[in-house]
PDB file of N, CA and C in Angstrom:
ATOM      1  N   MET A   1     113.701  92.790  86.248  1.00  0.00           N
ATOM      2  CA  MET A   1     114.094  91.385  86.189  1.00  0.00           C
ATOM      3  C   MET A   1     113.552  90.713  84.932  1.00  0.00           C
ATOM      4  N   THR A   2     112.348  91.075  84.516  1.00  0.00           N
ATOM      5  CA  THR A   2     111.746  90.462  83.327  1.00  0.00           C
ATOM      6  C   THR A   2     112.553  90.744  82.058  1.00  0.00           C
ATOM      7  N   PRO A   3     113.024  91.971  81.821  1.00  0.00           N
ATOM      8  CA  PRO A   3     113.838  92.196  80.617  1.00  0.00           C
ATOM      9  C   PRO A   3     115.101  91.335  80.599  1.00  0.00           C
ATOM     10  N   TYR A   4     115.685  91.101  81.750  1.00  0.00           N
ATOM     11  CA  TYR A   4     116.885  90.274  81.847  1.00  0.00           C
ATOM     12  C   TYR A   4     116.584  88.833  81.426  1.00  0.00           C
ATOM     13  N   ILE A   5     115.496  88.278  81.929  1.00  0.00           N
ATOM     14  CA  ILE A   5     115.107  86.905  81.585  1.00  0.00           C
ATOM     15  C   ILE A   5     114.733  86.811  80.113  1.00  0.00           C
ATOM     16  N   THR A   6     114.027  87.810  79.605  1.00  0.00           N
ATOM     17  CA  THR A   6     113.645  87.817  78.192  1.00  0.00           C
ATOM     18  C   THR A   6     114.883  87.835  77.301  1.00  0.00           C
ATOM     19  N   THR A   7     115.865  88.649  77.664  1.00  0.00           N
ATOM     20  CA  THR A   7     117.097  88.713  76.881  1.00  0.00           C
ATOM     21  C   THR A   7     117.814  87.371  76.887  1.00  0.00           C
ATOM     22  N   LEU A   8     117.879  86.712  78.034  1.00  0.00           N
ATOM     23  CA  LEU A   8     118.524  85.402  78.115  1.00  0.00           C
ATOM     24  C   LEU A   8     117.811  84.375  77.241  1.00  0.00           C
ATOM     25  N   LEU A   9     116.487  84.398  77.242  1.00  0.00           N
ATOM     26  CA  LEU A   9     115.732  83.452  76.423  1.00  0.00           C
ATOM     27  C   LEU A   9     115.962  83.703  74.937  1.00  0.00           C
ATOM     28  N   VAL A  10     115.948  84.967  74.530  1.00  0.00           N
ATOM     29  CA  VAL A  10     116.170  85.300  73.120  1.00  0.00           C
ATOM     30  C   VAL A  10     117.574  84.877  72.687  1.00  0.00           C
ATOM     31  N   MET A  11     118.561  85.130  73.522  1.00  0.00           N
ATOM     32  CA  MET A  11     119.930  84.740  73.186  1.00  0.00           C
ATOM     33  C   MET A  11     120.074  83.224  73.103  1.00  0.00           C
ATOM     34  N   ALA A  12     119.393  82.494  73.969  1.00  0.00           N
ATOM     35  CA  ALA A  12     119.464  81.033  73.942  1.00  0.00           C
ATOM     36  C   ALA A  12     118.852  80.481  72.664  1.00  0.00           C
ATOM     37  N   VAL A  13     117.713  81.027  72.252  1.00  0.00           N
ATOM     38  CA  VAL A  13     117.062  80.568  71.022  1.00  0.00           C
ATOM     39  C   VAL A  13     117.910  80.938  69.812  1.00  0.00           C
ATOM     40  N   ALA A  14     118.461  82.142  69.793  1.00  0.00           N
ATOM     41  CA  ALA A  14     119.273  82.589  68.659  1.00  0.00           C
ATOM     42  C   ALA A  14     120.534  81.739  68.527  1.00  0.00           C
ATOM     43  N   SER A  15     121.138  81.359  69.633  1.00  0.00           N
ATOM     44  CA  SER A  15     122.360  80.558  69.559  1.00  0.00           C
ATOM     45  C   SER A  15     122.070  79.154  69.051  1.00  0.00           C
ATOM     46  N   GLN A  16     120.858  78.670  69.254  1.00  0.00           N
ATOM     47  CA  GLN A  16     120.491  77.349  68.736  1.00  0.00           C
ATOM     48  C   GLN A  16     120.263  77.397  67.235  1.00  0.00           C
ATOM     49  N   ARG A  17     119.707  78.487  66.743  1.00  0.00           N
ATOM     50  CA  ARG A  17     119.374  78.593  65.317  1.00  0.00           C
ATOM     51  C   ARG A  17     120.559  79.020  64.464  1.00  0.00           C
ATOM     52  N   LEU A  18     121.412  79.879  65.004  1.00  0.00           N
ATOM     53  CA  LEU A  18     122.525  80.413  64.223  1.00  0.00           C
ATOM     54  C   LEU A  18     123.780  79.611  64.513  1.00  0.00           C
ATOM     55  N   ARG A  19     124.121  78.732  63.615  1.00  0.00           N
ATOM     56  CA  ARG A  19     125.318  77.901  63.755  1.00  0.00           C
ATOM     57  C   ARG A  19     126.458  78.508  62.955  1.00  0.00           C
ATOM     58  N   MET A  20     127.684  78.199  63.356  1.00  0.00           N
ATOM     59  CA  MET A  20     128.840  78.667  62.604  1.00  0.00           C
ATOM     60  C   MET A  20     128.906  77.932  61.269  1.00  0.00           C
ATOM     61  N   PRO A  21     129.500  78.555  60.265  1.00  0.00           N
ATOM     62  CA  PRO A  21     129.667  77.873  58.980  1.00  0.00           C
ATOM     63  C   PRO A  21     130.490  76.598  59.141  1.00  0.00           C
ATOM     64  N   ALA A  22     130.218  75.614  58.298  1.00  0.00           N
ATOM     65  CA  ALA A  22     130.907  74.328  58.394  1.00  0.00           C
ATOM     66  C   ALA A  22     132.403  74.475  58.137  1.00  0.00           C
ATOM     67  N   ALA A  23     132.785  75.464  57.317  1.00  0.00           N
ATOM     68  CA  ALA A  23     134.190  75.647  56.962  1.00  0.00           C
ATOM     69  C   ALA A  23     134.927  76.551  57.946  1.00  0.00           C
ATOM     70  N   ASP A  24     134.287  76.920  59.031  1.00  0.00           N
ATOM     71  CA  ASP A  24     134.931  77.805  59.995  1.00  0.00           C
ATOM     72  C   ASP A  24     136.125  77.096  60.632  1.00  0.00           C
ATOM     73  N   GLY A  25     137.271  77.744  60.606  1.00  0.00           N
ATOM     74  CA  GLY A  25     138.468  77.161  61.174  1.00  0.00           C
ATOM     75  C   GLY A  25     139.337  76.431  60.171  1.00  0.00           C
ATOM     76  N   ILE A  26     138.838  76.247  58.945  1.00  0.00           N
ATOM     77  CA  ILE A  26     139.622  75.594  57.901  1.00  0.00           C
ATOM     78  C   ILE A  26     140.376  76.671  57.128  1.00  0.00           C
ATOM     79  N   PRO A  27     141.696  76.554  57.012  1.00  0.00           N
ATOM     80  CA  PRO A  27     142.445  77.579  56.285  1.00  0.00           C
ATOM     81  C   PRO A  27     142.045  77.647  54.818  1.00  0.00           C
ATOM     82  N   TYR A  28     141.985  78.861  54.294  1.00  0.00           N
ATOM     83  CA  TYR A  28     141.601  79.069  52.895  1.00  0.00           C
ATOM     84  C   TYR A  28     142.783  78.784  51.991  1.00  0.00           C
ATOM     85  N   ARG A  29     142.537  78.029  50.939  1.00  0.00           N
ATOM     86  CA  ARG A  29     143.565  77.762  49.933  1.00  0.00           C
ATOM     87  C   ARG A  29     143.021  78.153  48.573  1.00  0.00           C
ATOM     88  N   ARG A  30     143.800  78.920  47.831  1.00  0.00           N
ATOM     89  CA  ARG A  30     143.376  79.315  46.489  1.00  0.00           C
ATOM     90  C   ARG A  30     143.395  78.108  45.573  1.00  0.00           C
ATOM     91  N   GLY A  31     142.450  78.068  44.645  1.00  0.00           N
ATOM     92  CA  GLY A  31     142.454  77.011  43.654  1.00  0.00           C
ATOM     93  C   GLY A  31     141.455  75.903  43.921  1.00  0.00           C
ATOM     94  N   GLY A  32     140.617  76.051  44.892  1.00  0.00           N
ATOM     95  CA  GLY A  32     139.582  75.051  45.120  1.00  0.00           C
ATOM     96  C   GLY A  32     139.854  74.172  46.329  1.00  0.00           C
ATOM     97  N   LEU A  33     139.104  73.093  46.407  1.00  0.00           N
ATOM     98  CA  LEU A  33     139.191  72.193  47.552  1.00  0.00           C
ATOM     99  C   LEU A  33     140.196  71.077  47.265  1.00  0.00           C
ATOM    100  N   ARG A  34     141.445  71.335  47.489  1.00  0.00           N
ATOM    101  CA  ARG A  34     142.486  70.319  47.272  1.00  0.00           C
ATOM    102  C   ARG A  34     143.355  70.199  48.488  1.00  0.00           C
TER     103      ARG A  34
END
Protein backbone atom coordinates (compact mmCIF):
# COMPACT_ATOMS: atom_id res chain seq x y z
CA MET A 1 0.00 0.00 0.00
CA THR A 2 2.86 2.41 0.77
CA PRO A 3 4.38 2.24 -2.75
CA TYR A 4 0.96 3.07 -4.18
CA ILE A 5 0.57 6.17 -1.98
CA THR A 6 4.15 7.25 -2.67
CA THR A 7 3.56 6.99 -6.42
CA LEU A 8 0.39 9.09 -6.16
CA LEU A 9 2.21 11.78 -4.18
CA VAL A 10 5.11 11.91 -6.64
CA MET A 11 2.73 12.16 -9.59
CA ALA A 12 0.75 14.94 -7.89
CA VAL A 13 3.89 16.99 -7.22
CA ALA A 14 5.24 16.39 -10.74
CA SER A 15 1.97 17.49 -12.35
CA GLN A 16 2.09 20.74 -10.39
CA ARG A 17 5.66 21.54 -11.46
CA LEU A 18 5.52 20.40 -15.08
CA ARG A 19 3.14 22.63 -17.00
CA MET A 20 2.34 22.40 -20.69
CA PRO A 21 4.03 24.93 -22.97
CA ALA A 22 2.12 28.19 -23.39
CA ALA A 23 1.91 27.65 -27.16
CA ASP A 24 0.39 24.18 -26.83
CA GLY A 25 -2.68 23.93 -29.02
CA ILE A 26 -1.77 26.91 -31.20
CA PRO A 27 -1.30 25.93 -34.85
CA TYR A 28 2.21 26.48 -36.20
CA ARG A 29 2.57 29.04 -38.97
CA ARG A 30 5.79 29.53 -40.91
CA GLY A 31 7.20 33.03 -40.96
CA GLY A 32 6.87 34.07 -37.35
CA LEU A 33 4.08 35.25 -35.10
CA ARG A 34 1.58 36.82 -37.50
